[in-house]
Structures are given as structure tokens and as C-alpha cells.
mmCIF file of C-alpha atoms in Angstrom:
data_model
loop_
_atom_site.group_PDB
_atom_site.id
_atom_site.type_symbol
_atom_site.label_atom_id
_atom_site.label_comp_id
_atom_site.label_asym_id
_atom_site.label_seq_id
_atom_site.Cartn_x
_atom_site.Cartn_y
_atom_site.Cartn_z
ATOM 1 C CA MET B 1 0.000 0.000 0.000
ATOM 2 C CA GLY B 2 1.205 3.439 -0.842
ATOM 3 C CA PRO B 3 0.032 7.005 -1.396
ATOM 4 C CA TRP B 4 -2.158 5.876 -4.324
ATOM 5 C CA ILE B 5 -4.722 4.542 -1.822
ATOM 6 C CA LYS B 6 -5.469 8.030 -0.369
ATOM 7 C CA ASP B 7 -9.234 8.725 -0.461
ATOM 8 C CA GLN B 8 -9.874 5.350 -2.148
ATOM 9 C CA ILE B 9 -11.948 2.416 -0.874
ATOM 10 C CA LEU B 10 -10.399 -1.029 -1.244
ATOM 11 C CA LEU B 11 -12.630 -4.120 -1.150
ATOM 12 C CA ILE B 12 -10.682 -6.967 0.464
ATOM 13 C CA ASP B 13 -11.453 -10.679 0.280
ATOM 14 C CA LEU B 14 -11.161 -12.765 3.457
ATOM 15 C CA GLY B 15 -8.231 -14.605 1.864
ATOM 16 C CA PHE B 16 -6.199 -11.396 2.270
ATOM 17 C CA TYR B 17 -7.496 -10.500 5.748
ATOM 18 C CA LYS B 18 -4.415 -9.177 7.527
ATOM 19 C CA TYR B 19 -4.347 -6.430 10.121
ATOM 20 C CA GLN B 20 -1.040 -5.198 8.680
ATOM 21 C CA ILE B 21 -2.766 -4.445 5.359
ATOM 22 C CA PHE B 22 -5.571 -2.555 7.127
ATOM 23 C CA THR B 23 -3.001 -0.523 9.076
ATOM 24 C CA ARG B 24 -1.108 0.408 5.891
ATOM 25 C CA ILE B 25 -4.356 1.488 4.193
ATOM 26 C CA LYS B 26 -5.227 3.719 7.155
ATOM 27 C CA GLU B 27 -1.693 5.156 7.354
ATOM 28 C CA ASN B 28 -1.945 6.162 3.689
ATOM 29 C CA GLY B 29 -5.361 7.833 4.062
ATOM 30 C CA GLY B 30 -7.437 5.106 2.429
ATOM 31 C CA TYR B 31 -10.452 3.049 3.432
ATOM 32 C CA PHE B 32 -11.349 -0.625 3.187
ATOM 33 C CA ALA B 33 -14.360 -2.897 3.309
ATOM 34 C CA SER B 34 -14.172 -6.579 4.183
ATOM 35 C CA ARG B 35 -16.285 -9.295 5.689
ATOM 36 C CA LEU B 36 -15.242 -10.175 9.225
ATOM 37 C CA LYS B 37 -13.862 -13.478 10.371
ATOM 38 C CA ASN B 38 -16.235 -15.286 12.737
ATOM 39 C CA ASN B 39 -13.993 -14.653 15.736
ATOM 40 C CA ALA B 40 -13.367 -10.950 14.990
ATOM 41 C CA ASN B 41 -14.145 -8.610 17.864
ATOM 42 C CA PRO B 42 -13.712 -5.014 16.681
ATOM 43 C CA ALA B 43 -14.550 -2.043 18.863
ATOM 44 C CA ILE B 44 -17.671 -0.180 17.764
ATOM 45 C CA ILE B 45 -16.776 3.491 17.539
ATOM 46 C CA GLU B 46 -19.959 4.927 16.065
ATOM 47 C CA ASN B 47 -23.517 3.956 15.195
ATOM 48 C CA TYR B 48 -24.986 5.948 12.320
ATOM 49 C CA SER B 49 -28.394 4.266 12.408
ATOM 50 C CA LYS B 50 -31.313 5.883 14.177
ATOM 51 C CA TRP B 51 -33.641 3.388 15.827
ATOM 52 C CA CYS B 52 -36.861 3.781 17.753
ATOM 53 C CA GLY B 53 -38.112 1.678 20.614
ATOM 54 C CA ARG B 54 -35.847 -0.516 22.698
ATOM 55 C CA SER B 55 -32.537 0.193 20.987
ATOM 56 C CA ILE B 56 -29.278 -0.238 22.874
ATOM 57 C CA ASP B 57 -26.207 1.982 22.786
ATOM 58 C CA VAL B 58 -23.343 -0.020 21.288
ATOM 59 C CA ARG B 59 -20.728 2.736 21.006
ATOM 60 C CA GLY B 60 -17.503 1.943 22.824
ATOM 61 C CA LYS B 61 -18.333 -1.751 23.131
ATOM 62 C CA HIS B 62 -16.926 -4.750 21.292
ATOM 63 C CA LEU B 63 -18.954 -6.621 18.696
ATOM 64 C CA GLN B 64 -18.953 -9.996 20.473
ATOM 65 C CA ASP B 65 -20.197 -8.333 23.677
ATOM 66 C CA VAL B 66 -23.319 -6.874 22.047
ATOM 67 C CA LEU B 67 -24.285 -9.577 19.536
ATOM 68 C CA LYS B 68 -26.159 -11.575 22.165
ATOM 69 C CA ASP B 69 -28.246 -8.487 23.045
ATOM 70 C CA LEU B 70 -29.374 -7.732 19.491
ATOM 71 C CA ARG B 71 -32.775 -9.014 18.412
ATOM 72 C CA ASP B 72 -32.267 -8.803 14.678
ATOM 73 C CA ARG B 73 -29.713 -10.903 12.884
ATOM 74 C CA TYR B 74 -28.017 -7.937 11.183
#
């Protein structure tokens, strides 16, 4: 990864899922999208969805910690 990735979005297959690649993309000002491995546990830094009713605040928590509390599958 180099400066060419700045302001670009890179779609990454799980076969190339390496944290080092994600770090290099971020360091060079780029973005990426990838499916997560089943055991991934990223920190949730923001929730852009607006929900009514019995929604829960997931900001600042880890994915695996809140999955059990979510009613919907996605």
C-alpha cells in the first residue's frame, strides 16, 4: 500500500485478511471494506443508524459483547 490509496476504498477478500494491510491502508489515508472473520471482535466506535423503541447503545463496546443483546440478525 502506498500514497495511491489516499481517499480510495479497497474491497478486500477474506483470503487477504491481515491487520497489517488494514493498518497500511489507514496510514496512507485510504479506506477498506471486508467481511469479518467469525472470531473478529472489533470495537464499535460509532452507530450511524437511528432506531426507535428498545434500541441499545453499542458505542464503545466490542462486537462480540453486544451480539447476544441484538434481536435482529443484522
